[in-house]
Short mmCIF file of C-alpha atoms and ligand atoms in Angstrom, two decimals:
data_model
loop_
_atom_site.label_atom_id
_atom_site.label_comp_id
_atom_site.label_asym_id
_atom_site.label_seq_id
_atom_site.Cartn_x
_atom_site.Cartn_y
_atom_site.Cartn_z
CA UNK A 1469 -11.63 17.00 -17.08
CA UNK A 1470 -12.83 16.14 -13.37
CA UNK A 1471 -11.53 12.96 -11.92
CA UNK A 1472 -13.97 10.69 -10.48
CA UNK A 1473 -13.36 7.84 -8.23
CA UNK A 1474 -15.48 5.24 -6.82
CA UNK A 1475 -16.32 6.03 -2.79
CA UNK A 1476 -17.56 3.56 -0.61
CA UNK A 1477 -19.22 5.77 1.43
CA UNK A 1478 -21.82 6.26 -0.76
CA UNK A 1479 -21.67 3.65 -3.08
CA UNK A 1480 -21.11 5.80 -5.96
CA UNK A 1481 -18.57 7.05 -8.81
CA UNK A 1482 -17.97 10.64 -7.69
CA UNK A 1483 -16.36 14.01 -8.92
CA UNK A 1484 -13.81 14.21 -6.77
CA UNK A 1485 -13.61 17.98 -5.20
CA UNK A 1486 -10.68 18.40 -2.20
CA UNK A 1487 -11.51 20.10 0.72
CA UNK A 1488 -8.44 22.36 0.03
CA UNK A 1489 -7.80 23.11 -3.52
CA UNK A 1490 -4.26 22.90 -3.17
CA UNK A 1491 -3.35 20.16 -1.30
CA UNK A 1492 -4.99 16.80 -1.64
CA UNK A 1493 -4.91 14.75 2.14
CA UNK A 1494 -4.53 11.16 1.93
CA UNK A 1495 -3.94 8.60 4.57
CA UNK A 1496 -3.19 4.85 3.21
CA UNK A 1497 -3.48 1.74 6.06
CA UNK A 1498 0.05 0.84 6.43
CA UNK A 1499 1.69 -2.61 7.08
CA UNK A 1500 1.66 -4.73 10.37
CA UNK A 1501 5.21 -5.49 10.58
CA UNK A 1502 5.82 -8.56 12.46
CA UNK A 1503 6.44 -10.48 9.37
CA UNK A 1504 7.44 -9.27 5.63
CA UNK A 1505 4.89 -8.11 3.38
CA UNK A 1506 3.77 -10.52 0.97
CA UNK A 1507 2.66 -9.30 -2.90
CA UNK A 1508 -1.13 -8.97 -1.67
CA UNK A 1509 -0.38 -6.57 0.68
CA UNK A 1510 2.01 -4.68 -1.83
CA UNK A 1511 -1.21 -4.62 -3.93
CA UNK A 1512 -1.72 -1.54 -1.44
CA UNK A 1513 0.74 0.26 -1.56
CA UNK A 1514 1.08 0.05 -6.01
CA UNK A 1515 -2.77 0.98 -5.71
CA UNK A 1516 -2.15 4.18 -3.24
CA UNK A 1517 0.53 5.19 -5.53
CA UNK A 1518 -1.02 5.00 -8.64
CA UNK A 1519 -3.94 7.02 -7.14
CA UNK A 1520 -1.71 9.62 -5.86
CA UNK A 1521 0.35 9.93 -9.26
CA UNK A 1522 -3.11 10.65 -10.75
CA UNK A 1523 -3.88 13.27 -8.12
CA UNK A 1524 -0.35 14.53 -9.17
CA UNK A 1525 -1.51 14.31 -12.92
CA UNK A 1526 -4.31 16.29 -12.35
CA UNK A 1527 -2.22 19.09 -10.84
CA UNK A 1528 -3.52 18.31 -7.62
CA UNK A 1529 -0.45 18.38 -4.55
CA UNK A 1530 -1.13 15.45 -2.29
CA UNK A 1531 0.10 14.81 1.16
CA UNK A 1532 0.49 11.14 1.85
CA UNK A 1533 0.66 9.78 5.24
CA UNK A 1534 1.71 5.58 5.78
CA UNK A 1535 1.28 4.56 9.42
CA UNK A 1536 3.40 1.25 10.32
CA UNK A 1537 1.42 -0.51 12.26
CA UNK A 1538 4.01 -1.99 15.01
CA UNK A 1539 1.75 -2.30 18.04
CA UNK A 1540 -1.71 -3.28 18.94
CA UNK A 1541 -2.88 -5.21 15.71
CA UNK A 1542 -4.11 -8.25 17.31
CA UNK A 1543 -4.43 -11.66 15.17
CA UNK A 1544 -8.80 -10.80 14.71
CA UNK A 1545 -9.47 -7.26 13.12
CA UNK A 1546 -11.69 -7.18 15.92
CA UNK A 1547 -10.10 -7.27 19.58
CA UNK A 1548 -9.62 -11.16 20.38
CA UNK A 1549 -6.43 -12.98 19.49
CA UNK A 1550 -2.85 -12.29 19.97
CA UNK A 1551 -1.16 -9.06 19.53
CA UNK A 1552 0.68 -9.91 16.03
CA UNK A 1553 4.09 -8.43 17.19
CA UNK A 1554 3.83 -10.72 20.47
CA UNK A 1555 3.57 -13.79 18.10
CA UNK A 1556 6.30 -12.37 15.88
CA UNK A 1557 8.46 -11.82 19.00
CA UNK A 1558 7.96 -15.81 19.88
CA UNK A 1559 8.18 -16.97 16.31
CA UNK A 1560 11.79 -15.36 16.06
CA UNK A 1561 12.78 -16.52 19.75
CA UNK A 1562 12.87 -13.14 21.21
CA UNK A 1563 12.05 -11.62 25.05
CA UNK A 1564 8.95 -10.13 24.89
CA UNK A 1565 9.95 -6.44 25.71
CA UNK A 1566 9.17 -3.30 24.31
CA UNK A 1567 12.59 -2.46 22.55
CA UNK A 1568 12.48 -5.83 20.98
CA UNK A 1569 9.06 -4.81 19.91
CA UNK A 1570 10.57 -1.80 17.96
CA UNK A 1571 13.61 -4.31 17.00
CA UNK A 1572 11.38 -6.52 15.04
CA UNK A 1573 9.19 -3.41 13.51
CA UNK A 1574 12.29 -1.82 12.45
CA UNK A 1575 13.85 -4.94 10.28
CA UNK A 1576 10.20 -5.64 8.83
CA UNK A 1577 9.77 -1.83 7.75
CA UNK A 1578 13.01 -1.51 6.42
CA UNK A 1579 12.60 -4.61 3.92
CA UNK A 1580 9.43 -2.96 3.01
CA UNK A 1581 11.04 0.26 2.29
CA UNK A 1582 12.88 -2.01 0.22
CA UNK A 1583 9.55 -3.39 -1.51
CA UNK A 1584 8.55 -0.13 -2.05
CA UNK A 1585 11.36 1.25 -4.07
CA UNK A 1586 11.82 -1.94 -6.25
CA UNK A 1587 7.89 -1.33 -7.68
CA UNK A 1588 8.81 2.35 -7.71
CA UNK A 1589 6.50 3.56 -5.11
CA UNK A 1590 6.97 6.84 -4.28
CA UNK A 1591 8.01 8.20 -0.67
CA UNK A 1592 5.28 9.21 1.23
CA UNK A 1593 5.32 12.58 2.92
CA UNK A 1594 5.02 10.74 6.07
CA UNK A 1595 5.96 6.83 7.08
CA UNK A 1596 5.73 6.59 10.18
CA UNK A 1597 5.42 4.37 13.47
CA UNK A 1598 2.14 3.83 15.29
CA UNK A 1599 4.09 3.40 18.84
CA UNK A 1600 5.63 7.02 18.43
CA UNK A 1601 2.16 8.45 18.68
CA UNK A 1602 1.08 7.03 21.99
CA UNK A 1603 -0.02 10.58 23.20
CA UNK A 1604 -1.98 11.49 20.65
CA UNK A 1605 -3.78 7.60 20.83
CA UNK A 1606 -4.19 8.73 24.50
CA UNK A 1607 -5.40 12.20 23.99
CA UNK A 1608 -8.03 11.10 21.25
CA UNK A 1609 -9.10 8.24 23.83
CA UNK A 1610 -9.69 11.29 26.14
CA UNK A 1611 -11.29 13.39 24.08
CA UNK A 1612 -13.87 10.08 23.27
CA UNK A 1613 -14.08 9.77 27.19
CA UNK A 1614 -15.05 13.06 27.46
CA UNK A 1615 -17.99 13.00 25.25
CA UNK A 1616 -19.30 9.60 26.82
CA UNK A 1617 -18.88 6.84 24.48
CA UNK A 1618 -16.46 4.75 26.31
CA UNK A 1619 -16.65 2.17 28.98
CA UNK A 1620 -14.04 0.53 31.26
CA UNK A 1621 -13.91 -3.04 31.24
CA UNK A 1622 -12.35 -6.18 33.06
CA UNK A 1623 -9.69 -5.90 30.00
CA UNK A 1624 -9.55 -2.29 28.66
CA UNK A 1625 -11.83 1.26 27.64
CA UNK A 1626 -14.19 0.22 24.69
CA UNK A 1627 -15.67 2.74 22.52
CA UNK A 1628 -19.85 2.09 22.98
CA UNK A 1629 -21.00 1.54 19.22
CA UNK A 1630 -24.66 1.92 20.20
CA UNK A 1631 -24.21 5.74 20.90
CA UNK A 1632 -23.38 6.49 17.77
CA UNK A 1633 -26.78 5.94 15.54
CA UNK A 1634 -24.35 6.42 12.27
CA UNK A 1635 -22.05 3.20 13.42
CA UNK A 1636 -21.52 1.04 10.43
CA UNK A 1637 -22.47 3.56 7.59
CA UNK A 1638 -19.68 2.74 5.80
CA UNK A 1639 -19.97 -1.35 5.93
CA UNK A 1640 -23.66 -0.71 4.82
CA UNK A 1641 -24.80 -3.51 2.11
CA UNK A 1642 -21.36 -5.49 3.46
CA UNK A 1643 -22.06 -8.40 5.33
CA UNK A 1644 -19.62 -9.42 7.67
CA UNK A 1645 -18.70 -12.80 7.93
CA UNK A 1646 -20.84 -14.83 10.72
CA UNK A 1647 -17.20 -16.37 11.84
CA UNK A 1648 -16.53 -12.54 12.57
CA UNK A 1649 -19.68 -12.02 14.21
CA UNK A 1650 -18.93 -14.87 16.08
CA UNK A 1651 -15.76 -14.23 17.17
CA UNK A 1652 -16.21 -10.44 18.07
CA UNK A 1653 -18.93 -11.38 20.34
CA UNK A 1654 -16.75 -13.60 22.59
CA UNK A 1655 -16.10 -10.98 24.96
CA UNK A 1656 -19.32 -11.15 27.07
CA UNK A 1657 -18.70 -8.03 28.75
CA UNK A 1658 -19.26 -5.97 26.19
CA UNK A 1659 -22.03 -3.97 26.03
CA UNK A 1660 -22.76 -4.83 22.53
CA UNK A 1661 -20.85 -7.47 19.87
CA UNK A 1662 -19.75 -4.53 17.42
CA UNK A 1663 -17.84 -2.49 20.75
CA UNK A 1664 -14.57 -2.27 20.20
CA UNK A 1665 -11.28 -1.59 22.26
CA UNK A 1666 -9.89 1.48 22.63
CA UNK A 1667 -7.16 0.74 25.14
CA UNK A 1668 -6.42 -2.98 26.22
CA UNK A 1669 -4.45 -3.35 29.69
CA UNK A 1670 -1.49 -5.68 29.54
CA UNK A 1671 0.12 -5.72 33.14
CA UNK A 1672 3.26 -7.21 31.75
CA UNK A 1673 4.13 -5.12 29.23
CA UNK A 1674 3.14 -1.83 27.30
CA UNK A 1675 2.80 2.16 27.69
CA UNK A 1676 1.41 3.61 30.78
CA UNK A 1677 -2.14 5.45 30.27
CA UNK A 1678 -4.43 6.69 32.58
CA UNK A 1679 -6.54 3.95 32.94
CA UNK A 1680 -3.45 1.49 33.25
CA UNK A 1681 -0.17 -0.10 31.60
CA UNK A 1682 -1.24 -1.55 28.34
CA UNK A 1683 -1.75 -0.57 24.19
CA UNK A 1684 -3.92 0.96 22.02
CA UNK A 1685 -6.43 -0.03 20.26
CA UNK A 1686 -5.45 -1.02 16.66
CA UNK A 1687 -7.94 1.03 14.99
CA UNK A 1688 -7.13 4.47 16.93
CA UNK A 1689 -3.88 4.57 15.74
CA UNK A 1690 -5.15 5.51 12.29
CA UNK A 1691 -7.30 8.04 13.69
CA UNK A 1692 -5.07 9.85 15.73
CA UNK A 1693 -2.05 9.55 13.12
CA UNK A 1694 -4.84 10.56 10.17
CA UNK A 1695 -6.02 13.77 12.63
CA UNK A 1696 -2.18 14.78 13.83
CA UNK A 1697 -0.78 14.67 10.13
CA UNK A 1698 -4.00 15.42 7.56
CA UNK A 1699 -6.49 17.34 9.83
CA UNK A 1700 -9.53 16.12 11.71
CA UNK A 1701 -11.08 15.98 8.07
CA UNK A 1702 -9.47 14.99 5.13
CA UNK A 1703 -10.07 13.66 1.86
CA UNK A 1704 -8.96 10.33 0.77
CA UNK A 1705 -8.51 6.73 2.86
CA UNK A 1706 -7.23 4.28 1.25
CA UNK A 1707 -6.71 0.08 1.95
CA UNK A 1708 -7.74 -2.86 1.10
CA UNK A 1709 -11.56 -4.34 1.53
CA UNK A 1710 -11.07 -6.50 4.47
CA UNK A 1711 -10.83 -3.02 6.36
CA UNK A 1712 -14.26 -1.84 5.16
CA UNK A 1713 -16.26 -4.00 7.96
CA UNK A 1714 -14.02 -3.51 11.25
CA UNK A 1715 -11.30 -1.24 10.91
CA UNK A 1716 -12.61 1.57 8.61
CA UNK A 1717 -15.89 1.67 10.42
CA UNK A 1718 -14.35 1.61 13.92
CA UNK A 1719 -12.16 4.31 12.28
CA UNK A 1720 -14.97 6.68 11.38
CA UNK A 1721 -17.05 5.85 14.63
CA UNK A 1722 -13.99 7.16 17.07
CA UNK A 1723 -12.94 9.93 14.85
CA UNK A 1724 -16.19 11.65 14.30
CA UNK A 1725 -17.11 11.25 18.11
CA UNK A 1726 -13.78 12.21 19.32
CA UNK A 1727 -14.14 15.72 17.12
CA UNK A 1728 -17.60 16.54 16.37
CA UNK A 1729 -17.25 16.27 12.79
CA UNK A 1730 -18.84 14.39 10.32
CA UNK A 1731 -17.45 13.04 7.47
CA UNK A 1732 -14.14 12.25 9.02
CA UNK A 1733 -12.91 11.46 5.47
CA UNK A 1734 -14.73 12.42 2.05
CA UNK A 1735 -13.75 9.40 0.08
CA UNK A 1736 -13.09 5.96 1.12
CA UNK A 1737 -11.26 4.19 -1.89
CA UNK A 1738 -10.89 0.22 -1.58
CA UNK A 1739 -8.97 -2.13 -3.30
CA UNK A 1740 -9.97 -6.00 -3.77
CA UNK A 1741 -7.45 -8.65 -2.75
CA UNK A 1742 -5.08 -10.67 -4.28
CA UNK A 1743 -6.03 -14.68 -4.27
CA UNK A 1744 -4.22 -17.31 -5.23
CA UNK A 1745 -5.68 -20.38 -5.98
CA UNK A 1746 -8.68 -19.05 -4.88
CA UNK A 1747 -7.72 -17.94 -1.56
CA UNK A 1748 -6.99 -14.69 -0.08
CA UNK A 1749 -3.27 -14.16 0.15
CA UNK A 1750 -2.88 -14.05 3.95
CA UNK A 1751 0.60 -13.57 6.27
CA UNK A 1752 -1.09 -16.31 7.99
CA UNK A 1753 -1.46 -18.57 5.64
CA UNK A 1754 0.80 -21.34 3.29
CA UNK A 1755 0.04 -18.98 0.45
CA UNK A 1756 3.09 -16.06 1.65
CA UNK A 1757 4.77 -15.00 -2.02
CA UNK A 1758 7.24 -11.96 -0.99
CA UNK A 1759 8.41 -9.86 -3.61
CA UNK A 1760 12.04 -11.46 -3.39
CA UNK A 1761 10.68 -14.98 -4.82
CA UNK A 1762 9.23 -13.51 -7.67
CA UNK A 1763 13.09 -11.78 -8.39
CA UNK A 1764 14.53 -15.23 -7.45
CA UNK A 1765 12.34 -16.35 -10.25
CA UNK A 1766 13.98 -13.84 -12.74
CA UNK A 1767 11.03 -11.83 -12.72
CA UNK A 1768 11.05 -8.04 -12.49
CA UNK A 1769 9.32 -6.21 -9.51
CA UNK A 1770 7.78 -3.96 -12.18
CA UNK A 1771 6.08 -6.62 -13.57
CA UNK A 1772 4.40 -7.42 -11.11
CA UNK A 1773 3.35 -3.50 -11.04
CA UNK A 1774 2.37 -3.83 -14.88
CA UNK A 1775 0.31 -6.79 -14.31
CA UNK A 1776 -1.33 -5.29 -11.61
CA UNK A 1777 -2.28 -2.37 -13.66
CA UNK A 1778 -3.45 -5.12 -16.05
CA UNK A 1779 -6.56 -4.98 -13.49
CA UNK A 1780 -9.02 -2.89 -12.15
CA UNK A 1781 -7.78 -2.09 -8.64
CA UNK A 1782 -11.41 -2.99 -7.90
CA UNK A 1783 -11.15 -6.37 -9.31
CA UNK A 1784 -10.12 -8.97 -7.70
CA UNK A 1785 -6.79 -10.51 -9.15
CA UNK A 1786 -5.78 -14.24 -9.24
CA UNK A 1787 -2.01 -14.80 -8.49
CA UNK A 1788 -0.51 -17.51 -11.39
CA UNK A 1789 2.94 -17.40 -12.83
CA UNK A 1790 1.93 -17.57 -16.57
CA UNK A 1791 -0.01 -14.34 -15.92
CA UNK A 1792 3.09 -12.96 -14.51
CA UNK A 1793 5.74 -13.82 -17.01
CA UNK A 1794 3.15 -12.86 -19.85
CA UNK A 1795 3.44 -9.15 -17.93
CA UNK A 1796 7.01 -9.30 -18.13
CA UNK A 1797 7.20 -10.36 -21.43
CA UNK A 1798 5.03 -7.13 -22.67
CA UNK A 1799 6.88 -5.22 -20.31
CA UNK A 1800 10.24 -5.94 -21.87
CA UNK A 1801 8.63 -5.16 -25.32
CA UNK A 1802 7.50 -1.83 -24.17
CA UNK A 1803 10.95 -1.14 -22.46
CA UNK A 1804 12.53 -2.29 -26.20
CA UNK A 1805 10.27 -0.67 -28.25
CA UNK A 1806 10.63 2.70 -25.79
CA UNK A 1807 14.82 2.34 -25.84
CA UNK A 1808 13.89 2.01 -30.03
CA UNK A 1809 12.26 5.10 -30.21
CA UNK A 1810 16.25 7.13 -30.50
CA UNK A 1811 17.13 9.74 -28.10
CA UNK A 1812 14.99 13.13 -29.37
CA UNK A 1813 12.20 14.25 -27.11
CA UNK A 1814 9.20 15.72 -28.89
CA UNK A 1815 6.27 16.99 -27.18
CA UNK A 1816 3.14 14.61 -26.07
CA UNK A 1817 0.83 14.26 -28.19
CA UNK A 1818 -2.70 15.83 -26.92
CA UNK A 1819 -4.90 13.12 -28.76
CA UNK A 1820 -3.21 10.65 -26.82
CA UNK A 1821 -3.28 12.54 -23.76
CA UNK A 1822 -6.37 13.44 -23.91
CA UNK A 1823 -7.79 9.56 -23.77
CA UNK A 1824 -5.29 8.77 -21.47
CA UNK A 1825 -6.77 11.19 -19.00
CA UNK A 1826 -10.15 10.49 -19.84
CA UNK A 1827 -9.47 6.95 -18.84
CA UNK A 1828 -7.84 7.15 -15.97
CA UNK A 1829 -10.30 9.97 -14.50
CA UNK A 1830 -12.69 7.58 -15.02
CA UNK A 1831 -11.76 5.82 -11.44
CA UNK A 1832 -7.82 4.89 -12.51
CA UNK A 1833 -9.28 2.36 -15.48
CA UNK A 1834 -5.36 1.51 -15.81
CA UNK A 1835 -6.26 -1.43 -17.63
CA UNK A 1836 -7.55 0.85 -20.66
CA UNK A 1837 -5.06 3.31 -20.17
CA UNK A 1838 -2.46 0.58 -21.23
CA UNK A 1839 -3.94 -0.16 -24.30
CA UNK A 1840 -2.95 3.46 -25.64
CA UNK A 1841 1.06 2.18 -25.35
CA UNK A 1842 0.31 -0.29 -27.85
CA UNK A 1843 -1.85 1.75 -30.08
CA UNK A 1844 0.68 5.08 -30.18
CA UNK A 1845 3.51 2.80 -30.29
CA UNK A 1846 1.97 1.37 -33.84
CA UNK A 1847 0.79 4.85 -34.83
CA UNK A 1848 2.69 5.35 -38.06
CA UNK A 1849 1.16 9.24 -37.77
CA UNK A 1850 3.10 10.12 -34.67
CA UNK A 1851 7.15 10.94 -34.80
CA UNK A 1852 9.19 8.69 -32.45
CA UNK A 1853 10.20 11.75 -30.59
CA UNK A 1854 6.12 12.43 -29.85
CA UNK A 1855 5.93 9.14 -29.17
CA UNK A 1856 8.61 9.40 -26.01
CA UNK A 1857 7.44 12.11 -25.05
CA UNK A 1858 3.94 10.73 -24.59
CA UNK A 1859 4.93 7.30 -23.15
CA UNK A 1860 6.80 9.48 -20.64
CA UNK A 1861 3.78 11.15 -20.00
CA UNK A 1862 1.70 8.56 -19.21
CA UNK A 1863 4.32 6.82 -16.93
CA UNK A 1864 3.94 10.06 -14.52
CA UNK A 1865 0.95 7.26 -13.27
CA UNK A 1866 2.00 4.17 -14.89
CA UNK A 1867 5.09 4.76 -12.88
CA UNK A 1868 7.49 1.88 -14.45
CA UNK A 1869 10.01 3.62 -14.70
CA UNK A 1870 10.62 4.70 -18.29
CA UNK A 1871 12.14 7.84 -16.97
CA UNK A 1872 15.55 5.87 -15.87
CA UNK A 1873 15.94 3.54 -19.11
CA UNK A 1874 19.46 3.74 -20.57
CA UNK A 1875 19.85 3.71 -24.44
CA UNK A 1876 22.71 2.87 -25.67
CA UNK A 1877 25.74 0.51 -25.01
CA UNK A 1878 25.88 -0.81 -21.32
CA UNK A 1879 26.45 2.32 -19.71
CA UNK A 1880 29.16 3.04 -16.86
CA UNK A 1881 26.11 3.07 -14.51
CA UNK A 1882 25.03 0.02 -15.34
CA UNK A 1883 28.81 -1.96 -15.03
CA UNK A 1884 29.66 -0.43 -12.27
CA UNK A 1885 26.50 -2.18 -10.15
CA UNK A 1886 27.26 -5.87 -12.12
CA UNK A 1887 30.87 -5.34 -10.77
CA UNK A 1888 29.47 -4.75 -7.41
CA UNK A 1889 26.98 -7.77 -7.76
CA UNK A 1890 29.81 -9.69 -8.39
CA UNK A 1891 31.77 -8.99 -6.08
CA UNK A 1892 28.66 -9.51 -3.50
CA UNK A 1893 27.99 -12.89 -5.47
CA UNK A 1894 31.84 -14.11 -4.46
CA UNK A 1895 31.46 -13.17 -0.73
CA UNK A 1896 27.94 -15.01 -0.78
CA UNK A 1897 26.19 -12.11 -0.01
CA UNK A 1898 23.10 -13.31 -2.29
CA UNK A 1899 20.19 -10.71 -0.89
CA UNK A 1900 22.61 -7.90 -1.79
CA UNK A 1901 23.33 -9.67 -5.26
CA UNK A 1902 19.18 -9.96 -5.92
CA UNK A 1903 19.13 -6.42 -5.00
CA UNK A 1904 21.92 -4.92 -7.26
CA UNK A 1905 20.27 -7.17 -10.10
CA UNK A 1906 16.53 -5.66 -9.71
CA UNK A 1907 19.00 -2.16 -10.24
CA UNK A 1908 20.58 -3.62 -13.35
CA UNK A 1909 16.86 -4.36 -14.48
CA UNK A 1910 14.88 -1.21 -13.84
CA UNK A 1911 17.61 0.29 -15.57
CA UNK A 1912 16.53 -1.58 -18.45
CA UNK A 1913 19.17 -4.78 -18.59
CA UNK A 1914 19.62 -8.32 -17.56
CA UNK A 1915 22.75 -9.61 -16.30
CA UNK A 1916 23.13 -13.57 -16.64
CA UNK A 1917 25.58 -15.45 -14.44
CA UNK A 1918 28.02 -17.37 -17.23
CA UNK A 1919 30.93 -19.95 -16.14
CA UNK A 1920 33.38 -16.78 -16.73
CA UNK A 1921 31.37 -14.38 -14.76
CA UNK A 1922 28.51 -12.65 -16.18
CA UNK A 1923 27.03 -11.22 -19.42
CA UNK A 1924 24.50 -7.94 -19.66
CA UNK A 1925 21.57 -7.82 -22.44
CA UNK A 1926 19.78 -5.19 -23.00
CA UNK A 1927 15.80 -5.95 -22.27
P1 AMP B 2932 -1.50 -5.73 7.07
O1 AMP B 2932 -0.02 -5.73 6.92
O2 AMP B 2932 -2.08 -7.07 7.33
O3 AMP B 2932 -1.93 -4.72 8.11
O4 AMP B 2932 -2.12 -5.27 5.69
C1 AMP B 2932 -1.62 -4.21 4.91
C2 AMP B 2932 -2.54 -3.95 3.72
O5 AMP B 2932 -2.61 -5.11 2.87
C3 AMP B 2932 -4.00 -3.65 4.10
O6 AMP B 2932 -4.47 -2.54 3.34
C4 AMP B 2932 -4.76 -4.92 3.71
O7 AMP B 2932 -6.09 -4.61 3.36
C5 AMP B 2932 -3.95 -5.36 2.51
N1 AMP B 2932 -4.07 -6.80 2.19
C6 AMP B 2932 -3.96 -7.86 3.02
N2 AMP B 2932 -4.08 -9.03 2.33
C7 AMP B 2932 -4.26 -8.70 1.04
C8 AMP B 2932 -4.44 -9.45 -0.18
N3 AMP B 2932 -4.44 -10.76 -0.22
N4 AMP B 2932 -4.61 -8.75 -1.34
C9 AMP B 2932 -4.58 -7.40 -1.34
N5 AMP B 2932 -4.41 -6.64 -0.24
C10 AMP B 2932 -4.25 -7.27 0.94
ZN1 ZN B 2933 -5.54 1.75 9.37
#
């Protein structure tokens, strides 16, 4: 059965054949981390992992690399605004200096690594920091000098979009907004609106180049960190749709002129946003829900995974607590009915298998895939011990998690983190107790804070 995925570089549903058959290479847009990530952003990262589970699924090995974006990003896609770690630097009171730079990106990447693991993301092969891979920025930069399509400007090298007759194949049929128009055009001294920044100069602070002190682009950090880790082809980008217009196309325009070779990547695969309330969840905006508010709320990280999953990645999703909860609520009855099913493994059963592949070939339909829980789980036909062993199977891309469900009494495991989370819940240490909590859950209990201490259930 050939997977097929939806690329938005032709506008199609294609067969999807790697340029190596036996490693996959995948490069997924990372986070800027001068703030936390908030749930839309997450969307991402539960998206690239599902896809890359599948890959696995299919016997495919995949290479994953996750840049962090801690430099360069400035508050437009396009090259006006602030630089978003300047305006975290102020926001949080700090000198604007280059190790507080790296300060800030460390604390905002390590509570993502955090995210990451609590909606059981897998590790990528490679997470790593844009501002470790100045030289190769520089190099590529070079390289794009070299072949003349760059130009030096009052304030930085832009990359000249009008010799390159293929610019914007990939944002084809996408308009971009006329505010974005608008605003991209602001720099008269570009040579044309769509030119974008390759290096800007900052006098004050930033790396030395040789065209002056100052940062990267934000867009050629994906290209040089996509060519140093994947190859100057490779076969699957991932992020969300805002990136199509701007970042993705600026992407493909530097990488392909910079090398020679066309396409860059094989498949572009986009997710739609998260709204809420009708608006795009935005760092910038009122509508910030982290992760940690949804486990203040007593919901489970992997529920919001499993309602996710709910969706198409390609739809669009509208954030609401009701939706939520109702995830969690079938997620506890598949986390029951799973602990139910005794302790004997059985094999999976192929019928099952068989549709569940089919469906999630068909462009990760997880939202069809999910239906076969319910139906196997009511199949009087198939042994509970099949039945495990299938549900098992199918979380290799579901990825919730049924893997490290307890059966059983409260196991050792599972008291020895409540005593800890007690113990951090008498010193006041309440991010550590949330944390050893979201433990207790994923390992299939709840622990509820009574007036002699606390109480487990089993979920
Ligand atoms: P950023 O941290 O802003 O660089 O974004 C990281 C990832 O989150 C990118 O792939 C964005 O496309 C994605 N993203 C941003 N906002 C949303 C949203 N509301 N829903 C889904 N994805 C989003
Ligand atoms: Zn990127």
């Amino acid at each position: 059965m050939a997977l097929k995925f939806y690329n938005n570089l032709t506008r199609e549903k294609e067969i999807f054949t790697p340029i190596d058959p036996k490693e996959v290479r995948m490069y997924t847009c990372g986070p800027t981390v001068y703030n936390y990530a908030h749930i839309g952003n997450l969307r991402s990262y539960v998206f690239a992992d599902t896809l890359r589970r599948a890959l696995k699924y299919f016997d495919y090995n995949v290479k994953q690399v996750i840049n962090i974006t801690d430099i360069g990003h400035l508050a437009s896609d396009a090259d006006s605004g602030d630089d978003k770690m300047t305006k975290g630097l102020l926001r949080e009171g700090k000198e604007l200096n280059l190790q507080n730079m790296r300060l800030l990106a460390e604390f905002y990447t390590d509570r993502f690594k955090e995210d990451l693991q609590k909606l059981n993301i897998l590790t990528p092969s490679v997470l790593a920091f844009a501002s470790d891979y100045i030289n190769e920025d520089v190099e590529l930069i070079q390289r794009l000098e070299k072949n003349g399509f760059t130009y030096k400007i009052t304030d930085g090298i832009y990359f000249d979009t009008e010799k390159f007759p293929e610019y914007g194949v990939l944002r084809n049929g996408i308009q971009k907004n006329e505010d974005e128009e608008s605003r991209i055009g602001l720099n008269s001294e570009k040579h044309n609106p769509a030119d974008f920044a390759l290096w800007k100069f900052d006098p004050k602070i930033g790396y030395p180049s040789p065209w002056g002190q100052g940062f990267p682009g934000w867009h050629i950090e994906c290209s040089a960190m996509g060519i140093k880790f994947l190859g100057e082809q490779f076969d699957i980008h991932t992020g969300g749709i805002d990136h199509i217009p701007v970042h993705h196309t600026n992407e493909i325009a530097q990488s392909e002129c910079a090398t020679g070779k066309s396409p860059f990547v094989k498949y572009w695969l986009h997710h739609e946003h998260l709204d809420m309330a009708g608006e795009k969840m935005a760092k910038s905006g009122d509508n910030f829900l982290r992760l940690k508010l949804l486990e203040e709320k007593n919901i489970n990280p992997l529920a919001y995974r499993f309602w996710l999953l709910m969706g198409n990645y390609r739809t669009k999703m509208n954030f609401n607590y009701e939706a939520l909860e109702g995830a969690q609520t079938a997620l506890k009855r598949l986390f029951r009915a799973y602990i139910d099913l005794g302790n004997d493994l059985g094999t999976a059963d192929s019928d099952y298998q068989n549709k569940f592949k089919e469906y999630i070939a068909d462009d990760l339909d997880t939202p069809k895939a999910l239906t076969l829980i319910w139906d196997i789980l009511k199949d009087e036909k198939v042994s509970n011990a099949d039945k495990k062993a299938t549900l098992l199977d199918f979380d290799k891309v579901l990825g919730l998690g049924l893997d490290k469900l307890k059966e059983d009494n409260i196991s050792d495991e599972v008291t020895a983190i409540a005593e800890e989370r007690e113990l951090a819940r008498k010193n006041k240490d309440f991010q550590k107790s949330d944390e050893l909590r979201v433990q207790i859950n994923i390992l299939g209990y709840e622990i509820k804070d009574i007036p002699e201490g606390y109480k487990i259930f089993k979920i």
